[in-house]
mmCIF file of C-alpha atoms in Angstrom:
data_model
loop_
_atom_site.group_PDB
_atom_site.id
_atom_site.type_symbol
_atom_site.label_atom_id
_atom_site.label_comp_id
_atom_site.label_asym_id
_atom_site.label_seq_id
_atom_site.Cartn_x
_atom_site.Cartn_y
_atom_site.Cartn_z
ATOM 1 C CA MET A 217 11.708 22.151 41.627
ATOM 2 C CA SER A 218 8.446 20.490 40.708
ATOM 3 C CA SER A 219 7.469 17.374 38.845
ATOM 4 C CA THR A 220 4.331 15.693 37.557
ATOM 5 C CA ALA A 221 6.059 12.332 37.288
ATOM 6 C CA THR A 222 4.240 9.121 38.114
ATOM 7 C CA PRO A 223 5.886 5.805 39.029
ATOM 8 C CA GLU A 224 5.537 4.735 35.373
ATOM 9 C CA THR A 225 7.191 7.881 34.011
ATOM 10 C CA ARG A 226 10.521 7.264 32.317
ATOM 11 C CA ARG A 227 13.583 9.243 33.319
ATOM 12 C CA THR A 228 16.620 10.020 31.173
ATOM 13 C CA ALA A 229 20.184 9.251 32.207
ATOM 14 C CA LEU A 230 20.539 12.950 33.083
ATOM 15 C CA ASP A 231 17.549 13.109 35.442
ATOM 16 C CA ALA A 232 19.537 13.616 38.662
ATOM 17 C CA LEU A 233 21.688 16.267 36.977
ATOM 18 C CA HIS A 234 18.622 18.227 35.817
ATOM 19 C CA ARG A 235 17.265 18.193 39.362
ATOM 20 C CA SER A 236 20.588 19.331 40.772
ATOM 21 C CA LEU A 237 20.384 22.314 38.396
ATOM 22 C CA GLY A 238 16.959 23.226 39.788
ATOM 23 C CA ALA A 239 15.050 22.335 36.636
ATOM 24 C CA THR A 240 11.279 22.511 36.561
ATOM 25 C CA MET A 241 10.346 19.016 35.380
ATOM 26 C CA THR A 242 7.242 18.020 33.437
ATOM 27 C CA ASP A 243 5.725 14.885 31.957
ATOM 28 C CA PHE A 244 6.234 14.792 28.206
ATOM 29 C CA ALA A 245 5.171 11.720 26.231
ATOM 30 C CA GLY A 246 5.668 9.546 29.291
ATOM 31 C CA TRP A 247 9.090 10.989 30.161
ATOM 32 C CA ASP A 248 9.977 13.303 33.034
ATOM 33 C CA MET A 249 11.753 16.103 31.193
ATOM 34 C CA PRO A 250 13.187 19.541 32.049
ATOM 35 C CA LEU A 251 10.738 22.255 31.022
ATOM 36 C CA ARG A 252 13.048 25.096 32.025
ATOM 37 C CA TYR A 253 15.989 25.766 34.346
ATOM 38 C CA GLY A 254 15.349 29.469 34.881
ATOM 39 C CA SER A 255 13.942 32.031 32.474
ATOM 40 C CA GLU A 256 12.458 30.595 29.269
ATOM 41 C CA ARG A 257 13.240 33.871 27.517
ATOM 42 C CA ASP A 258 16.894 33.769 28.612
ATOM 43 C CA GLU A 259 17.227 30.183 27.414
ATOM 44 C CA HIS A 260 15.635 31.060 24.069
ATOM 45 C CA LEU A 261 17.885 34.072 23.506
ATOM 46 C CA ALA A 262 20.987 32.102 24.530
ATOM 47 C CA VAL A 263 20.327 29.681 21.643
ATOM 48 C CA ARG A 264 19.729 32.547 19.210
ATOM 49 C CA THR A 265 22.864 34.503 20.208
ATOM 50 C CA LYS A 266 25.245 32.067 21.947
ATOM 51 C CA ALA A 267 24.458 28.413 22.671
ATOM 52 C CA GLY A 268 22.077 26.139 24.524
ATOM 53 C CA LEU A 269 22.424 22.558 25.758
ATOM 54 C CA PHE A 270 19.412 20.227 25.587
ATOM 55 C CA ASP A 271 18.648 16.704 26.810
ATOM 56 C CA LEU A 272 16.612 15.017 24.063
ATOM 57 C CA SER A 273 16.967 11.455 25.312
ATOM 58 C CA HIS A 274 13.201 10.978 25.082
ATOM 59 C CA MET A 275 13.417 10.709 21.285
ATOM 60 C CA GLY A 276 12.880 7.243 19.836
ATOM 61 C CA GLU A 277 15.768 5.532 18.035
ATOM 62 C CA ILE A 278 14.921 2.536 15.832
ATOM 63 C CA THR A 279 17.657 0.682 13.942
ATOM 64 C CA VAL A 280 16.918 -1.033 10.629
ATOM 65 C CA THR A 281 19.563 -3.423 9.307
ATOM 66 C CA GLY A 282 19.927 -6.094 6.657
ATOM 67 C CA PRO A 283 20.369 -6.569 2.902
ATOM 68 C CA GLN A 284 16.916 -5.083 2.191
ATOM 69 C CA ALA A 285 16.931 -2.347 4.838
ATOM 70 C CA ALA A 286 16.755 0.411 2.211
ATOM 71 C CA GLN A 287 13.950 -1.339 0.314
ATOM 72 C CA LEU A 288 11.972 -1.763 3.524
ATOM 73 C CA LEU A 289 12.345 1.909 4.419
ATOM 74 C CA ASN A 290 11.411 2.965 0.889
ATOM 75 C CA TYR A 291 8.225 0.910 1.231
ATOM 76 C CA ALA A 292 7.429 1.985 4.803
ATOM 77 C CA LEU A 293 8.206 5.731 4.493
ATOM 78 C CA VAL A 294 7.267 8.374 1.920
ATOM 79 C CA GLY A 295 10.855 9.454 1.144
ATOM 80 C CA ASN A 296 13.492 7.908 -1.091
ATOM 81 C CA ILE A 297 15.700 6.437 1.604
ATOM 82 C CA ALA A 298 17.628 4.280 -0.866
ATOM 83 C CA SER A 299 19.176 7.477 -2.273
ATOM 84 C CA VAL A 300 20.529 8.664 1.098
ATOM 85 C CA GLY A 301 24.323 8.649 0.998
ATOM 86 C CA LEU A 302 26.496 7.024 3.624
ATOM 87 C CA GLY A 303 26.813 9.389 6.590
ATOM 88 C CA ARG A 304 23.885 11.531 5.492
ATOM 89 C CA ALA A 305 20.445 12.071 7.015
ATOM 90 C CA ARG A 306 17.030 12.833 5.584
ATOM 91 C CA TYR A 307 13.843 14.390 6.928
ATOM 92 C CA THR A 308 10.849 12.258 5.980
ATOM 93 C CA MET A 309 7.491 10.983 7.189
ATOM 94 C CA ILE A 310 5.677 7.733 7.838
ATOM 95 C CA CYS A 311 2.048 7.734 6.731
ATOM 96 C CA ARG A 312 -0.990 5.520 7.034
ATOM 97 C CA ALA A 313 -2.519 3.842 3.998
ATOM 98 C CA ASP A 314 -5.001 6.756 3.805
ATOM 99 C CA GLY A 315 -2.118 9.265 3.635
ATOM 100 C CA GLY A 316 -2.506 10.543 7.200
ATOM 101 C CA ILE A 317 0.786 11.393 8.906
ATOM 102 C CA LEU A 318 1.821 8.958 11.651
ATOM 103 C CA ASP A 319 5.012 10.863 12.410
ATOM 104 C CA ASP A 320 7.780 12.973 10.934
ATOM 105 C CA LEU A 321 11.223 11.418 11.182
ATOM 106 C CA ILE A 322 14.922 11.802 10.559
ATOM 107 C CA VAL A 323 16.634 8.782 9.010
ATOM 108 C CA TYR A 324 20.419 8.431 9.241
ATOM 109 C CA ARG A 325 22.379 6.040 7.037
ATOM 110 C CA LEU A 326 25.031 4.690 9.392
ATOM 111 C CA ALA A 327 26.497 1.967 7.148
ATOM 112 C CA ASP A 328 25.813 0.258 3.812
ATOM 113 C CA THR A 329 22.894 -1.721 5.199
ATOM 114 C CA GLU A 330 22.265 0.045 8.514
ATOM 115 C CA TYR A 331 19.905 2.946 9.155
ATOM 116 C CA MET A 332 18.740 4.743 12.278
ATOM 117 C CA VAL A 333 15.204 6.113 12.309
ATOM 118 C CA VAL A 334 14.593 8.823 14.921
ATOM 119 C CA ALA A 335 10.940 9.248 15.862
ATOM 120 C CA ASN A 336 9.216 11.759 18.089
ATOM 121 C CA ALA A 337 8.883 10.596 21.681
ATOM 122 C CA SER A 338 5.085 10.588 21.570
ATOM 123 C CA ASN A 339 5.045 8.371 18.467
ATOM 124 C CA ALA A 340 8.067 6.126 19.010
ATOM 125 C CA GLN A 341 6.012 3.018 19.777
ATOM 126 C CA VAL A 342 3.611 3.694 16.906
ATOM 127 C CA VAL A 343 6.519 4.047 14.478
ATOM 128 C CA LEU A 344 8.243 0.939 15.847
ATOM 129 C CA ASP A 345 5.050 -1.098 15.480
ATOM 130 C CA ALA A 346 4.421 0.181 11.939
ATOM 131 C CA LEU A 347 7.977 -0.521 10.784
ATOM 132 C CA THR A 348 7.882 -3.988 12.334
ATOM 133 C CA GLU A 349 4.599 -4.773 10.593
ATOM 134 C CA ARG A 350 5.759 -3.363 7.259
ATOM 135 C CA ALA A 351 9.018 -5.364 7.450
ATOM 136 C CA ALA A 352 7.169 -8.593 6.622
ATOM 137 C CA GLY A 353 8.666 -10.093 3.465
ATOM 138 C CA PHE A 354 11.825 -7.993 3.561
ATOM 139 C CA ASP A 355 15.275 -9.338 4.438
ATOM 140 C CA ALA A 356 15.714 -6.725 7.158
ATOM 141 C CA VAL A 357 15.517 -6.459 10.937
ATOM 142 C CA VAL A 358 13.782 -3.671 12.877
ATOM 143 C CA ARG A 359 15.306 -3.138 16.339
ATOM 144 C CA ASP A 360 14.057 -0.979 19.208
ATOM 145 C CA ASP A 361 17.144 0.969 20.315
ATOM 146 C CA ARG A 362 15.429 3.535 22.527
ATOM 147 C CA ASP A 363 17.328 2.307 25.592
ATOM 148 C CA ALA A 364 20.661 2.207 23.747
ATOM 149 C CA TYR A 365 21.007 5.973 23.315
ATOM 150 C CA ALA A 366 21.022 9.211 25.215
ATOM 151 C CA LEU A 367 20.717 12.281 22.998
ATOM 152 C CA LEU A 368 22.244 15.673 23.761
ATOM 153 C CA ALA A 369 21.911 18.720 21.529
ATOM 154 C CA VAL A 370 24.136 21.789 21.372
ATOM 155 C CA GLN A 371 22.411 24.548 19.415
ATOM 156 C CA GLY A 372 23.344 28.118 18.569
ATOM 157 C CA PRO A 373 26.011 30.153 16.766
ATOM 158 C CA GLU A 374 28.718 29.251 19.315
ATOM 159 C CA SER A 375 28.025 25.494 19.089
ATOM 160 C CA PRO A 376 30.664 24.666 16.420
ATOM 161 C CA GLY A 377 33.423 26.278 18.487
ATOM 162 C CA ILE A 378 32.294 24.555 21.679
ATOM 163 C CA LEU A 379 32.244 21.140 20.034
ATOM 164 C CA LYS A 380 35.547 21.686 18.218
ATOM 165 C CA SER A 381 37.255 22.139 21.566
ATOM 166 C CA LEU A 382 36.177 18.629 22.576
ATOM 167 C CA THR A 383 36.648 16.578 19.420
ATOM 168 C CA ASP A 384 39.030 16.054 16.521
ATOM 169 C CA ALA A 385 36.158 15.056 14.223
ATOM 170 C CA ASP A 386 35.939 17.072 10.993
ATOM 171 C CA LEU A 387 33.138 19.424 11.961
ATOM 172 C CA ASP A 388 33.958 21.890 9.186
ATOM 173 C CA GLY A 389 33.350 19.122 6.661
ATOM 174 C CA LEU A 390 30.142 17.977 8.337
ATOM 175 C CA LYS A 391 27.235 19.265 6.280
ATOM 176 C CA TYR A 392 23.716 20.052 7.473
ATOM 177 C CA TYR A 393 21.752 16.787 7.771
ATOM 178 C CA ALA A 394 24.844 14.628 7.962
ATOM 179 C CA GLY A 395 26.398 12.570 10.725
ATOM 180 C CA LEU A 396 29.719 10.939 11.480
ATOM 181 C CA PRO A 397 31.060 8.723 14.241
ATOM 182 C CA GLY A 398 33.587 10.401 16.489
ATOM 183 C CA THR A 399 34.717 10.972 20.035
ATOM 184 C CA VAL A 400 33.565 13.989 22.033
ATOM 185 C CA ALA A 401 35.271 14.598 25.394
ATOM 186 C CA GLY A 402 36.469 11.004 25.279
ATOM 187 C CA VAL A 403 32.927 9.712 24.712
ATOM 188 C CA PRO A 404 32.089 7.690 21.552
ATOM 189 C CA ALA A 405 29.272 9.499 19.734
ATOM 190 C CA LEU A 406 27.364 9.815 16.519
ATOM 191 C CA ILE A 407 27.793 13.517 15.765
ATOM 192 C CA ALA A 408 24.905 14.841 13.654
ATOM 193 C CA ARG A 409 24.551 18.363 12.282
ATOM 194 C CA THR A 410 20.843 18.554 12.863
ATOM 195 C CA GLY A 411 18.491 20.385 15.198
ATOM 196 C CA TYR A 412 15.061 21.837 15.848
ATOM 197 C CA THR A 413 15.820 25.453 16.671
ATOM 198 C CA GLY A 414 16.567 27.233 13.401
ATOM 199 C CA GLU A 415 20.215 27.639 14.420
ATOM 200 C CA ASP A 416 23.388 25.800 13.512
ATOM 201 C CA GLY A 417 24.015 22.996 15.932
ATOM 202 C CA PHE A 418 24.688 19.373 16.642
ATOM 203 C CA GLU A 419 22.886 16.378 18.084
ATOM 204 C CA LEU A 420 25.066 13.823 19.867
ATOM 205 C CA PHE A 421 23.888 10.208 20.179
ATOM 206 C CA VAL A 422 25.805 8.474 22.974
ATOM 207 C CA SER A 423 25.500 5.594 25.411
ATOM 208 C CA PRO A 424 23.287 6.538 28.388
ATOM 209 C CA GLY A 425 26.203 5.716 30.690
ATOM 210 C CA ASP A 426 28.278 8.454 29.020
ATOM 211 C CA ALA A 427 25.598 11.136 29.001
ATOM 212 C CA GLU A 428 26.489 12.872 32.262
ATOM 213 C CA LYS A 429 30.213 13.001 31.478
ATOM 214 C CA LEU A 430 29.451 14.561 28.097
ATOM 215 C CA TRP A 431 26.940 17.058 29.516
ATOM 216 C CA LEU A 432 29.454 18.271 32.107
ATOM 217 C CA ALA A 433 32.233 18.533 29.503
ATOM 218 C CA LEU A 434 30.017 20.550 27.151
ATOM 219 C CA THR A 435 28.911 22.782 30.024
ATOM 220 C CA GLU A 436 32.521 23.517 30.957
ATOM 221 C CA ALA A 437 33.639 24.038 27.358
ATOM 222 C CA GLY A 438 30.757 26.428 26.683
ATOM 223 C CA ALA A 439 30.918 28.444 29.890
ATOM 224 C CA GLN A 440 33.154 31.152 28.418
ATOM 225 C CA VAL A 441 30.856 31.780 25.437
ATOM 226 C CA GLY A 442 27.526 31.797 27.276
ATOM 227 C CA LEU A 443 26.205 28.254 26.838
ATOM 228 C CA ILE A 444 23.396 27.464 29.286
ATOM 229 C CA PRO A 445 21.133 24.429 29.824
ATOM 230 C CA CYS A 446 17.798 24.709 28.033
ATOM 231 C CA GLY A 447 14.449 23.001 28.524
ATOM 232 C CA LEU A 448 11.582 21.919 26.318
ATOM 233 C CA SER A 449 9.741 25.223 26.713
ATOM 234 C CA CYS A 450 12.294 27.289 24.798
ATOM 235 C CA ARG A 451 12.740 24.455 22.312
ATOM 236 C CA ASP A 452 9.086 24.985 21.415
ATOM 237 C CA THR A 453 9.384 28.760 20.932
ATOM 238 C CA LEU A 454 12.598 28.315 18.936
ATOM 239 C CA ARG A 455 11.045 25.802 16.536
ATOM 240 C CA LEU A 456 7.923 27.967 16.240
ATOM 241 C CA GLU A 457 9.967 31.012 15.197
ATOM 242 C CA ALA A 458 11.775 28.783 12.680
ATOM 243 C CA GLY A 459 8.447 27.621 11.240
ATOM 244 C CA MET A 460 9.153 23.973 12.050
ATOM 245 C CA PRO A 461 6.100 21.721 12.493
ATOM 246 C CA LEU A 462 5.366 19.860 15.724
ATOM 247 C CA TYR A 463 3.592 16.533 15.633
ATOM 248 C CA GLY A 464 0.159 16.767 17.246
ATOM 249 C CA HIS A 465 -0.081 20.439 16.262
ATOM 250 C CA GLU A 466 0.857 21.099 12.609
ATOM 251 C CA LEU A 467 1.050 17.372 11.767
ATOM 252 C CA THR A 468 -1.638 14.781 12.591
ATOM 253 C CA THR A 469 -3.170 11.593 11.200
ATOM 254 C CA SER A 470 -6.002 13.725 9.772
ATOM 255 C CA LEU A 471 -3.540 15.587 7.529
ATOM 256 C CA THR A 472 -1.407 14.408 4.619
ATOM 257 C CA PRO A 473 2.048 15.893 3.938
ATOM 258 C CA PHE A 474 0.415 17.911 1.132
ATOM 259 C CA ASP A 475 -2.139 19.404 3.540
ATOM 260 C CA ALA A 476 0.777 20.474 5.750
ATOM 261 C CA GLY A 477 2.609 22.143 2.867
ATOM 262 C CA LEU A 478 5.306 19.458 3.027
ATOM 263 C CA GLY A 479 4.457 17.506 -0.095
ATOM 264 C CA ARG A 480 8.095 17.828 -1.145
ATOM 265 C CA VAL A 481 9.022 15.003 1.250
ATOM 266 C CA VAL A 482 6.855 12.542 -0.725
ATOM 267 C CA LYS A 483 8.909 10.949 -3.512
ATOM 268 C CA PHE A 484 6.578 9.358 -6.064
ATOM 269 C CA GLU A 485 9.497 8.815 -8.450
ATOM 270 C CA LYS A 486 11.183 6.199 -6.248
ATOM 271 C CA ASP A 487 11.098 2.535 -7.274
ATOM 272 C CA GLY A 488 8.284 0.322 -6.092
ATOM 273 C CA ASP A 489 5.136 0.820 -4.098
ATOM 274 C CA PHE A 490 5.008 2.461 -0.673
ATOM 275 C CA VAL A 491 2.394 2.687 2.045
ATOM 276 C CA GLY A 492 -0.055 5.474 1.239
ATOM 277 C CA ARG A 493 1.032 6.028 -2.376
ATOM 278 C CA GLY A 494 -2.482 5.984 -3.870
ATOM 279 C CA ALA A 495 -3.972 8.275 -1.251
ATOM 280 C CA LEU A 496 -1.026 10.660 -1.458
ATOM 281 C CA GLU A 497 -1.232 10.859 -5.262
ATOM 282 C CA ALA A 498 -4.867 11.914 -4.853
ATOM 283 C CA ALA A 499 -3.879 14.413 -2.144
ATOM 284 C CA ALA A 500 -1.222 15.891 -4.439
ATOM 285 C CA GLU A 501 -3.820 16.413 -7.183
ATOM 286 C CA ARG A 502 -6.235 18.091 -4.760
ATOM 287 C CA ALA A 503 -3.503 20.382 -3.441
ATOM 288 C CA ALA A 504 -2.535 21.389 -6.986
ATOM 289 C CA SER A 505 -6.071 22.155 -8.183
ATOM 290 C CA GLN A 506 -7.912 23.391 -5.102
ATOM 291 C CA PRO A 507 -5.626 23.668 -2.106
ATOM 292 C CA PRO A 508 -7.188 22.960 1.271
ATOM 293 C CA ARG A 509 -6.333 25.196 4.177
ATOM 294 C CA VAL A 510 -2.769 26.521 4.044
ATOM 295 C CA LEU A 511 -0.288 26.687 6.922
ATOM 296 C CA VAL A 512 0.648 30.333 7.502
ATOM 297 C CA GLY A 513 2.338 32.517 10.059
ATOM 298 C CA LEU A 514 0.422 35.062 12.128
ATOM 299 C CA VAL A 515 1.991 38.003 13.965
ATOM 300 C CA ALA A 516 -0.045 39.822 16.608
ATOM 301 C CA GLU A 517 -0.677 43.533 16.436
ATOM 302 C CA GLY A 518 -1.464 43.480 20.159
ATOM 303 C CA ARG A 519 -0.097 41.598 23.160
ATOM 304 C CA ARG A 520 -2.557 38.725 23.619
ATOM 305 C CA VAL A 521 -1.100 35.297 22.952
ATOM 306 C CA PRO A 522 -2.952 32.812 20.717
ATOM 307 C CA ARG A 523 -3.006 29.138 21.659
ATOM 308 C CA ALA A 524 -3.539 25.909 19.746
ATOM 309 C CA GLY A 525 -7.192 25.415 18.864
ATOM 310 C CA TYR A 526 -8.159 29.096 18.829
ATOM 311 C CA PRO A 527 -10.301 30.017 15.765
ATOM 312 C CA VAL A 528 -8.863 32.291 13.076
ATOM 313 C CA VAL A 529 -11.519 34.701 11.805
ATOM 314 C CA ALA A 530 -12.165 37.192 9.012
ATOM 315 C CA ASP A 531 -15.352 39.202 8.349
ATOM 316 C CA GLY A 532 -17.016 37.483 11.273
ATOM 317 C CA GLN A 533 -16.438 34.015 9.813
ATOM 318 C CA VAL A 534 -14.117 31.251 11.020
ATOM 319 C CA ILE A 535 -11.474 30.744 8.316
ATOM 320 C CA GLY A 536 -9.004 28.532 10.153
ATOM 321 C CA GLU A 537 -7.460 27.377 13.400
ATOM 322 C CA VAL A 538 -4.284 28.120 15.336
ATOM 323 C CA THR A 539 -2.003 25.076 15.657
ATOM 324 C CA SER A 540 0.792 26.632 17.751
ATOM 325 C CA GLY A 541 1.148 30.017 19.428
ATOM 326 C CA ALA A 542 3.508 31.710 21.863
ATOM 327 C CA PRO A 543 5.247 34.996 22.635
ATOM 328 C CA SER A 544 8.256 35.374 20.324
ATOM 329 C CA PRO A 545 11.340 36.510 22.262
ATOM 330 C CA THR A 546 13.107 37.357 18.984
ATOM 331 C CA LEU A 547 10.271 39.397 17.428
ATOM 332 C CA GLY A 548 8.982 40.772 20.714
ATOM 333 C CA LYS A 549 5.382 39.957 19.720
ATOM 334 C CA PRO A 550 3.020 36.984 20.006
ATOM 335 C CA ILE A 551 3.164 34.701 16.970
ATOM 336 C CA ALA A 552 1.271 31.649 15.753
ATOM 337 C CA MET A 553 1.111 29.064 13.048
ATOM 338 C CA ALA A 554 -2.372 28.338 11.725
ATOM 339 C CA TYR A 555 -4.188 26.520 8.954
ATOM 340 C CA VAL A 556 -6.378 29.051 7.128
ATOM 341 C CA ASP A 557 -8.531 29.010 4.000
ATOM 342 C CA ALA A 558 -6.465 29.540 0.858
ATOM 343 C CA ALA A 559 -8.270 32.823 0.126
ATOM 344 C CA HIS A 560 -6.766 34.345 3.283
ATOM 345 C CA SER A 561 -3.325 32.736 3.129
ATOM 346 C CA ALA A 562 -1.297 35.279 1.145
ATOM 347 C CA PRO A 563 1.274 37.228 3.188
ATOM 348 C CA GLY A 564 -0.056 40.696 3.897
ATOM 349 C CA THR A 565 -3.724 39.657 3.870
ATOM 350 C CA THR A 566 -5.644 42.156 5.990
ATOM 351 C CA GLY A 567 -8.689 41.750 8.188
ATOM 352 C CA VAL A 568 -7.559 38.515 9.791
ATOM 353 C CA GLY A 569 -7.879 37.977 13.520
ATOM 354 C CA VAL A 570 -7.732 35.321 16.198
ATOM 355 C CA ASP A 571 -10.700 34.719 18.477
ATOM 356 C CA ILE A 572 -9.148 34.863 21.946
ATOM 357 C CA ARG A 573 -11.923 34.170 24.450
ATOM 358 C CA GLY A 574 -14.528 36.033 22.415
ATOM 359 C CA SER A 575 -12.352 38.976 21.431
ATOM 360 C CA HIS A 576 -11.171 39.129 17.803
ATOM 361 C CA GLU A 577 -7.548 40.212 18.088
ATOM 362 C CA PRO A 578 -5.946 41.545 14.859
ATOM 363 C CA TYR A 579 -3.105 39.547 13.297
ATOM 364 C CA GLU A 580 -0.934 39.972 10.229
ATOM 365 C CA VAL A 581 -0.550 37.011 7.859
ATOM 366 C CA VAL A 582 3.144 36.415 7.101
ATOM 367 C CA ALA A 583 5.217 33.837 5.253
ATOM 368 C CA LEU A 584 6.962 31.162 7.279
ATOM 369 C CA PRO A 585 9.438 31.035 8.904
ATOM 370 C CA PHE A 586 9.198 34.011 11.251
ATOM 371 C CA TYR A 587 12.956 33.830 11.818
ATOM 372 C CA LYS A 588 15.813 32.657 9.606
ATOM 373 C CA ARG A 589 19.410 32.782 10.782
ATOM 374 C CA GLU A 590 22.057 34.541 8.741
ATOM 375 C CA LYS A 591 24.353 32.034 7.047
#
């Protein structure tokens, strides 16, 4: 067991449990988090074929309440939050005035005038500060609820059966990107059908004091079907195979949602102004007429693994840059996501390589995602 924690590093409510399981711990966005418990490959394949259990308590929960909560969120975020139904969730983004992405988010509508915004751990304070600033003039309250929740995720094809054995909530009626209050193993929880792995699964928001009881109950309930604890390392390879962007890699303040190929999250048709509207309208026009670099998938022909920042090349020229790369346990080959010039972005484009320490390794351009589960 190793750790890079400092005295200022935050620990989740499950910290002692992770250590008792022999987890390799690492600093992530100021939190001491489990990187892996054993084999990263075994953890990855467990989620793809059975089930994995994750501690995601480092994520940042921000509650927005009040008569104008929806109007505030419509102004502060690029999505149409006012149209989110009760008990539903929406993937969206918060942008700067110049259109640059501050973070990608999930927003849950918990009640008529109550919403929960879930930010990435590395950006939670930035998002909280931006929402607080943008709330001026709205009859709404922005509350930092990061200490009010622990977050556990059960992901994989066996996850519905595992959870059903511990709750009487209507999981069959719970759609993707929806949430409902319920009780799991006697623990009050917000049960959300969301995840970051490309598999079916659930994220469970609970009180930190209930986190260990719930973890142990899920572990016991899943033992017969192969559920194992999973760390952040396999979470990264799972999301990469599923073509899901990671903030700081595929998403940054230097990119707009249109640059990232996610312009669909920007809802110009919603009522009223919103932060970044003018810049994003210009970005949409540029993307339609002369697209900038396009986010693509790359599959290695050899065995060398590309890493973020490596140049993508063709005909001796740099045509792009790798944003994420790793060995793919599912495909059995190294894979990467990269922004490349539009001329080299079509699936099947030949002659593309990645410069790995001076050697131009051949790669095939493919459409994202690399992996899509069967329904």
